[in-house]
Short mmCIF file of C-alpha atoms in Angstrom, two decimals:
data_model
loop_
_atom_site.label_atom_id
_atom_site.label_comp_id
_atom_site.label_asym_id
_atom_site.label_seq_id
_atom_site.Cartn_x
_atom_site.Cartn_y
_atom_site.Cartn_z
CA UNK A 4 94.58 186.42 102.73
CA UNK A 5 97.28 185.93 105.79
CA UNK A 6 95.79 186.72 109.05
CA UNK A 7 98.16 186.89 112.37
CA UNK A 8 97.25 187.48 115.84
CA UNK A 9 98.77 189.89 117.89
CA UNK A 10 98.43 189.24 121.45
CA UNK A 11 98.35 191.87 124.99
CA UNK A 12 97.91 189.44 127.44
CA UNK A 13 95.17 190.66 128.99
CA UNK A 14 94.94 189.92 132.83
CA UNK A 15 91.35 189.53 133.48
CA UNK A 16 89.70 190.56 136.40
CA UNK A 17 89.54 187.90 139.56
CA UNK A 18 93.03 186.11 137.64
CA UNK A 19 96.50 186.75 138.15
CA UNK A 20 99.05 187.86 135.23
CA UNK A 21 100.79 184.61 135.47
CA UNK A 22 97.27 183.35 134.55
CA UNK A 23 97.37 185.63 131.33
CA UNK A 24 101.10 184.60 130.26
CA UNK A 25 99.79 180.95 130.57
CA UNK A 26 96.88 181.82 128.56
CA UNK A 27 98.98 183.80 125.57
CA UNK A 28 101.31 180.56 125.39
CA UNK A 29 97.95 178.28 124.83
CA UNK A 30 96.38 181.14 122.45
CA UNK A 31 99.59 180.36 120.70
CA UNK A 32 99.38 176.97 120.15
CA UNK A 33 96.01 177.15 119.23
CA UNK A 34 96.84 179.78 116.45
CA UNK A 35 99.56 177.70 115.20
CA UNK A 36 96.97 174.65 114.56
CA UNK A 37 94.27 177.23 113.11
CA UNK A 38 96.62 178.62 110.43
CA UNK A 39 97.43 181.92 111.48
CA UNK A 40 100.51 183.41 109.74
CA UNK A 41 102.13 185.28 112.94
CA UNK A 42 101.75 185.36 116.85
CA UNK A 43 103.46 188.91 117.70
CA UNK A 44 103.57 189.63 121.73
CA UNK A 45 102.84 193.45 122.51
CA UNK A 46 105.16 195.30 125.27
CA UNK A 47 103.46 197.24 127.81
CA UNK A 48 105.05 198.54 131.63
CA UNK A 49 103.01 199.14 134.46
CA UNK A 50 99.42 198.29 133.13
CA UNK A 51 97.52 195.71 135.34
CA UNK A 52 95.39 194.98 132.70
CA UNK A 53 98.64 194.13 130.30
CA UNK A 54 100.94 191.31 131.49
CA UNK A 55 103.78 191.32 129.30
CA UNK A 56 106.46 193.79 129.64
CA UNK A 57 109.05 191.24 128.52
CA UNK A 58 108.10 189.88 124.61
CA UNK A 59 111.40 188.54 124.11
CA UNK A 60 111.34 186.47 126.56
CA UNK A 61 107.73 184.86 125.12
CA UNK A 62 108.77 184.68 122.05
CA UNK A 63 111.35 181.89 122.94
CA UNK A 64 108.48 180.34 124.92
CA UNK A 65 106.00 180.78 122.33
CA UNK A 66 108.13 179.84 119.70
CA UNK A 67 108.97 176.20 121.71
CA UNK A 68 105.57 175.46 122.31
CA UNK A 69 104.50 175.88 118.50
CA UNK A 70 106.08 174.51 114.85
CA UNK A 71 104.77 176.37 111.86
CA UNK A 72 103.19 179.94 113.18
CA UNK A 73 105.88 183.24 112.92
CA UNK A 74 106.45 184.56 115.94
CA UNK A 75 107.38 188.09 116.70
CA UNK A 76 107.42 191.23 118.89
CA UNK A 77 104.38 193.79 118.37
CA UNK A 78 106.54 195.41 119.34
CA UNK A 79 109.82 195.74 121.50
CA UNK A 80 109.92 199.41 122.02
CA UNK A 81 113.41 200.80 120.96
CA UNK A 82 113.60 203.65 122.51
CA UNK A 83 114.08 202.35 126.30
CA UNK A 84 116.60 199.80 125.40
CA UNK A 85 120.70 199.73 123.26
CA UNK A 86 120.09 198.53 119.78
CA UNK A 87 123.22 196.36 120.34
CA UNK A 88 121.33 194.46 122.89
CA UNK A 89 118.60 194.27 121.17
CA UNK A 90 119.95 193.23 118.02
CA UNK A 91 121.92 190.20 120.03
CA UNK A 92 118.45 189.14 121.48
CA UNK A 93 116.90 188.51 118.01
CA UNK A 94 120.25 187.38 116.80
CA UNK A 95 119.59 184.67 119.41
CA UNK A 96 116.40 184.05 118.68
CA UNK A 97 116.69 183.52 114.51
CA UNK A 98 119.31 181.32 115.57
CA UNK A 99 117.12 179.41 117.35
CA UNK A 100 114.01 179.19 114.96
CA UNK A 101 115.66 180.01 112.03
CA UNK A 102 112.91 181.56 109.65
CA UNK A 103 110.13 182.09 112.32
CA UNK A 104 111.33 185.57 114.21
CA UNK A 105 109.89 188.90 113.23
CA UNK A 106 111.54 191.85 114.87
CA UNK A 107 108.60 194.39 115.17
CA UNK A 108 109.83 197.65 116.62
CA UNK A 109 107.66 200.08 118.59
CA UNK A 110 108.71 203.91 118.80
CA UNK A 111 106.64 205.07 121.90
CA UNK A 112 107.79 204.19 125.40
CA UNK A 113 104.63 202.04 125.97
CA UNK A 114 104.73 202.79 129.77
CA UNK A 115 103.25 205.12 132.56
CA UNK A 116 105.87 208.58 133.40
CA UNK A 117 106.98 206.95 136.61
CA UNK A 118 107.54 203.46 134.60
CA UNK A 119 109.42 205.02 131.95
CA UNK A 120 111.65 207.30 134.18
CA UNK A 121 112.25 203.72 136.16
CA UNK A 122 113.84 202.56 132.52
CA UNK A 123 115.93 204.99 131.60
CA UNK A 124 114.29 208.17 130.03
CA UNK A 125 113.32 211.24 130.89
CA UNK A 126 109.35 210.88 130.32
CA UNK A 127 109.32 215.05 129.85
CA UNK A 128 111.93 214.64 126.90
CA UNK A 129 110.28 212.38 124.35
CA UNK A 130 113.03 210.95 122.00
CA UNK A 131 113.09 213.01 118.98
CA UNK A 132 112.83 211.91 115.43
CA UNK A 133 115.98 212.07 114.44
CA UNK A 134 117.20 209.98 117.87
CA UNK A 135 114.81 207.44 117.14
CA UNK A 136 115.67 206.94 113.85
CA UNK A 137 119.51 206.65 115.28
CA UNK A 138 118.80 204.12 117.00
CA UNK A 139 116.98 202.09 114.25
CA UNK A 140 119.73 202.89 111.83
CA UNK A 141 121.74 201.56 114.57
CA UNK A 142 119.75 198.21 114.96
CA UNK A 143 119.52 197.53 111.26
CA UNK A 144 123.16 197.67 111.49
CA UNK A 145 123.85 195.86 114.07
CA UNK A 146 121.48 193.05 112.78
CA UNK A 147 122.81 193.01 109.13
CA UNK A 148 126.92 193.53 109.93
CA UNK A 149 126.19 196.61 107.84
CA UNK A 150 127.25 199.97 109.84
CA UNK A 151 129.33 202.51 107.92
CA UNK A 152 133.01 201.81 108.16
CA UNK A 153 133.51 205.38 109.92
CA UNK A 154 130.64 204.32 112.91
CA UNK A 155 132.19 204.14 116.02
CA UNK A 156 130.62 200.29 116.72
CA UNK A 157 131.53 199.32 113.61
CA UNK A 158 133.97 197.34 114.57
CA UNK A 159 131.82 194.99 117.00
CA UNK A 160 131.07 191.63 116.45
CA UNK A 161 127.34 190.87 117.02
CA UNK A 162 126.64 187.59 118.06
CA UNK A 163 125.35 184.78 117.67
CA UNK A 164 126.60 184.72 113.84
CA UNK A 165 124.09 183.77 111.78
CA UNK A 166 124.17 183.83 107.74
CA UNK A 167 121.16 186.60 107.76
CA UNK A 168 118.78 188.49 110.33
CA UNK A 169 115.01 188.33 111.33
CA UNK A 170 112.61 190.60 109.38
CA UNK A 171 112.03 194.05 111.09
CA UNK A 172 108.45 195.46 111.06
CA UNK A 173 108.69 198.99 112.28
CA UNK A 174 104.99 199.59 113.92
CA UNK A 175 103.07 202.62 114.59
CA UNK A 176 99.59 204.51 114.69
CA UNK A 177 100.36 208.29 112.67
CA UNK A 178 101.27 209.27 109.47
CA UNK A 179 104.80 210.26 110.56
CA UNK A 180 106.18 206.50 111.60
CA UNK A 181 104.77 205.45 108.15
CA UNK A 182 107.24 207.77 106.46
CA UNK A 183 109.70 206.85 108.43
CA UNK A 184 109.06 202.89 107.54
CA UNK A 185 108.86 204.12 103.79
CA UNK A 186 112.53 206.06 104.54
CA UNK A 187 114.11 202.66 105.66
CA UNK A 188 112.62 200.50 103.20
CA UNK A 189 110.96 198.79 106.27
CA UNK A 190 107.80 196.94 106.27
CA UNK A 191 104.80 198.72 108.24
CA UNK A 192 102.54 197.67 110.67
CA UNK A 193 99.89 200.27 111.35
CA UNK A 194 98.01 200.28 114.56
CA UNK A 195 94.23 200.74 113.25
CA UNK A 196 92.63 199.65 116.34
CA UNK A 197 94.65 202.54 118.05
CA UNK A 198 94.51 205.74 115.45
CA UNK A 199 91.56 204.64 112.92
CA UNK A 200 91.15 208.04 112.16
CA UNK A 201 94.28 208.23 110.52
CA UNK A 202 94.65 205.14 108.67
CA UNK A 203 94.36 206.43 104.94
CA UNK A 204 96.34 208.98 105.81
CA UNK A 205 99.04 206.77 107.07
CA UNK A 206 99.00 204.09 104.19
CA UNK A 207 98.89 206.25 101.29
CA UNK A 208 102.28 207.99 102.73
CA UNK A 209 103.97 204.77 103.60
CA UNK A 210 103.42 203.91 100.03
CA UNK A 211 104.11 207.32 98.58
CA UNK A 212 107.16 207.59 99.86
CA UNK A 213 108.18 204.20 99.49
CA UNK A 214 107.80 204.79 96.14
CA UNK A 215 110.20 208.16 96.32
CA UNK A 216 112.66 206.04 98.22
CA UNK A 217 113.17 203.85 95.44
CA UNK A 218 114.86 201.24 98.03
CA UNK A 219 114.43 198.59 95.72
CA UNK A 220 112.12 196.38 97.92
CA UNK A 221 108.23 196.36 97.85
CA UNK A 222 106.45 198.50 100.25
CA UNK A 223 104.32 195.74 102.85
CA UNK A 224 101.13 196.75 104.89
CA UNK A 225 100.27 194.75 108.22
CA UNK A 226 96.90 196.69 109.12
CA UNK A 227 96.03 195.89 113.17
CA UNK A 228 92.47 195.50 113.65
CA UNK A 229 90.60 194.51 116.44
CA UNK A 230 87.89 192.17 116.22
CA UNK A 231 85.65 190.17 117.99
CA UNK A 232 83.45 186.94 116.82
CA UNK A 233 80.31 185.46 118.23
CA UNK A 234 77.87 182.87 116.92
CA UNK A 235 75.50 185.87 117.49
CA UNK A 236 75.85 189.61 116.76
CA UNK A 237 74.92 190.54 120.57
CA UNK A 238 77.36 188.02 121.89
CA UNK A 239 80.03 189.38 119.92
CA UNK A 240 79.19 192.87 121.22
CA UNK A 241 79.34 191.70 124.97
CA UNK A 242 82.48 190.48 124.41
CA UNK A 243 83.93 193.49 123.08
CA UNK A 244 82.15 195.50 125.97
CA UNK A 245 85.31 194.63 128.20
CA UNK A 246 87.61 196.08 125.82
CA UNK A 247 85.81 199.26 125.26
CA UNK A 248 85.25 199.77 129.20
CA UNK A 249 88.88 199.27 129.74
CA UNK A 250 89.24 202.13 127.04
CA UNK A 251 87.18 204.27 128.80
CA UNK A 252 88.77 203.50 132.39
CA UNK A 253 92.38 204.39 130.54
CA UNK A 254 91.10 207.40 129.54
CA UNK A 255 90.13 208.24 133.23
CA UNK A 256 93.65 207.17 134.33
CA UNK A 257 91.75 204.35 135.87
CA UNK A 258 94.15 201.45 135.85
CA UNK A 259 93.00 198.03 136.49
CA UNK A 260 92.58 194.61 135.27
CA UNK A 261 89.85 193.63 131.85
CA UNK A 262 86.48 193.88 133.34
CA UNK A 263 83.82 191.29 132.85
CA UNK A 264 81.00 191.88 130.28
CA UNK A 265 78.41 192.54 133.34
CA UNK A 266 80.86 194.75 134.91
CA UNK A 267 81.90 196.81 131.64
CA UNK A 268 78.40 196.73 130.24
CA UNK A 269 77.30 198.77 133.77
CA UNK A 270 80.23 201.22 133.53
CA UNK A 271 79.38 201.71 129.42
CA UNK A 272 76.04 202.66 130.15
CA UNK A 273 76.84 204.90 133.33
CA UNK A 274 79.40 207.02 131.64
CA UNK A 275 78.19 206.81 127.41
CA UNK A 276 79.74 209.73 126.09
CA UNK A 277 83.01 208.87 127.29
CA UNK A 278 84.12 207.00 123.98
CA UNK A 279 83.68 209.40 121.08
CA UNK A 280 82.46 207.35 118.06
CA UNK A 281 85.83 207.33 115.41
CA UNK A 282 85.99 210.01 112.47
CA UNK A 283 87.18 207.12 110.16
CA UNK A 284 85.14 205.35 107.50
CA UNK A 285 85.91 202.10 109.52
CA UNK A 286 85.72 201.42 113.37
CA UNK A 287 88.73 200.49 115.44
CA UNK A 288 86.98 197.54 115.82
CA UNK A 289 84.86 194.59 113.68
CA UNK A 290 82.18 192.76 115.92
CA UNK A 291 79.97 190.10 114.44
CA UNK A 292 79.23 187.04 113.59
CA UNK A 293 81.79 184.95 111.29
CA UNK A 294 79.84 185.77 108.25
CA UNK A 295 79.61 189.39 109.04
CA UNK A 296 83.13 189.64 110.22
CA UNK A 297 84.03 188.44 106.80
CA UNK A 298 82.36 190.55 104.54
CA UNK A 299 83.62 193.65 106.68
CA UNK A 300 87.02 192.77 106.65
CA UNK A 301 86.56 191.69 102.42
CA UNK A 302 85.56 195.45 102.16
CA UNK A 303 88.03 196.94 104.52
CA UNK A 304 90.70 195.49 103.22
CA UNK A 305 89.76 195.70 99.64
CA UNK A 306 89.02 199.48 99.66
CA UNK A 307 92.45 199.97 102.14
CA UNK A 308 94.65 197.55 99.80
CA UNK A 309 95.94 195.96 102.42
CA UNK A 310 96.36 191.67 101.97
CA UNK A 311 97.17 190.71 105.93
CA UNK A 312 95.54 191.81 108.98
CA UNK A 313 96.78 191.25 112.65
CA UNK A 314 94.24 190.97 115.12
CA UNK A 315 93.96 191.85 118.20
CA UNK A 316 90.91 191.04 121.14
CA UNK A 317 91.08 191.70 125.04
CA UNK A 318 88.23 189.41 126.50
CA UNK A 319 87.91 188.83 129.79
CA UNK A 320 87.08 184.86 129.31
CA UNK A 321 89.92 183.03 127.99
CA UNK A 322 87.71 180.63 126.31
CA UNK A 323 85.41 183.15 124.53
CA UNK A 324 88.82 184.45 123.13
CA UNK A 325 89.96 181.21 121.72
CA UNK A 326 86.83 180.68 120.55
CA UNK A 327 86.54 183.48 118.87
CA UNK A 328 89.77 183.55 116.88
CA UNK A 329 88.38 179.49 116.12
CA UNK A 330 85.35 181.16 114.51
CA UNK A 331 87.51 183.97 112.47
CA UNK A 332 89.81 180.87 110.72
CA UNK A 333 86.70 179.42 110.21
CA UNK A 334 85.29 182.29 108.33
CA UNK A 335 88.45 183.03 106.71
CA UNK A 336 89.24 179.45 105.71
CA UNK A 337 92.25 179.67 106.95
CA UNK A 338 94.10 176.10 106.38
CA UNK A 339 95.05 174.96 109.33
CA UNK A 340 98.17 172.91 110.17
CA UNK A 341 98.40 169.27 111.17
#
């Protein structure tokens, strides 16, 4: 089974975000060495608790520091940005690591009112369906040297050149961007650890209506879990405690960086209805020890048929992060690379 990381980083309390970005390059390198398939870099505006609004530009970062890892965008969100430019970027960066780039393509805005407003769009006019998918038809385009001959841009020349284009992953958390991934004979990344409510749901239409399509490709599941690993059980669950009290302080429009286990543990237990438990056979989120973590995800992804998993984890110690992922290859037996 392929397992890939995706990565938020997370600005922990007491640190600064230039602290986190330093901290997602060495996650990197250690994922490379552990044998994780992909390292995708999530976009987020505005958060203080999120340092990366710019995944493009840690890609090429990311992608220098490591040899044999993918490394991708989880994902650039289209709608604030001109698939031309876009399209150029990745251009740019296949041509640099030729056969390492995923293109993973978001369809919310990712970012605050104010923040979005500040990038272009009118946060009380959400992009509609059919303007989003405009723009992706444009980006596929624009990527392949495939727009209609009647498109207006047809006629540009998207640079750099390159004999083909980087994979695109279109991501989401509902039902409704899984059709539209079946539609487009996309791949589909499906946020679990965001919507795990709706998971089933969302699968069984990607592949139902990739199989209406008829696109002539095979429909491809990248399910995003969260999970956290511990050499015990209750470790594991302190770890995760930062992640679920940064949850509940999001929900309160409480911005601010990842707490420390102390610190979240004392807000959990002040405020413990705030998190609903999840109407989904599976949680958002598996915490254990390696040889629990493995059996659940066995099961999970067995019963879900899905064959890669990208994980996720916002801990507030760099260190328990690493070593957590270290204890997940482990379990996995992932075969790491020299």
């Amino acid at each position: 089974m392929r397992i890939s990381v995706l990565d938020h980083s997370p600005v922990a309390s007491g640190a600064t975000a230039a602290d986190a970005l330093a901290n997602t390059v060495a996650l990197a390198r250690h994922a490379d060495r552990l044998g994780y398939h992909r390292f995708w870099l999530a976009e987020h505006h505005g958060l203080p608790s999120h340092a990366g609004p710019a995944p493009e530009i840690m890609i090429g970062r990311v992608a220098a520091e490591t040899s044999g890892i993918r490394i991708g965008s989880g994902g650039i969100l289209l709608t604030l940005y001109s698939p031309l430019k876009v399209a150029e970027v990745f251009r740019t960066l296949h041509a640099l690591y030729p056969g390492r780039i995923d293109l993973g393509i978001g369809r919310s805005t990712g970012a605050l009112p104010l923040e979005v407003r500040a990038l272009g769009r009118d946060p009380d006019r959400p992009p509609t369906e059919a303007e989003f998918q405009s723009q992706l038809s444009e980006l596929l385009g624009f990527l392949s040297d495939s727009l209609p001959a009647d498109h207006p841009y047809e006629p540009i020349v998207v640079m750099p050149a390159t004999p083909d284009a980087p994979p695109v992953w279109l991501l989401g958390s509902s039902p409704a961007s899984a059709i539209m991934a079946a539609r487009n004979g996309l791949p589909y990344s499906y946020a679990h650890f965001i919507n795990p409510a709706a998971t089933e749901t969302a699968l069984d239409a990607y592949r139902r209506e990739f199989a209406s399509a008829a696109s002539g490709t095979t429909p491809r599941v990248l399910l995003g879990v969260g999970i956290y690993c511990a050499e015990t059980e209750s470790e594991a669950h302190r770890l995760y405690a930062s992640h679920r009290a940064l949850r509940g302080r999001m929900v309160r429009s409480r911005f601010a960086p990842v707490p420390d286990p102390d610190t979240a543990l004392a807000e959990l237990a002040s405020a413990p209805d705030l998190l609903a438990d999840d109407e989904s056979p599976w949680p958002r989120c598996l915490v254990g020890t390696p040889d629990q973590i493995r059996a659940l995800i066995i099961k999970m992804t067995a019963e879900l048929s899905v064959d890669e998993l990208i994980v996720m984890s916002i801990v507030h110690d760099h260190a328990a992060r690493v070593r957590s992922y270290e204890l997940l290859a482990e379990a996995m037996e992932l075969t790491p690379r020299a």
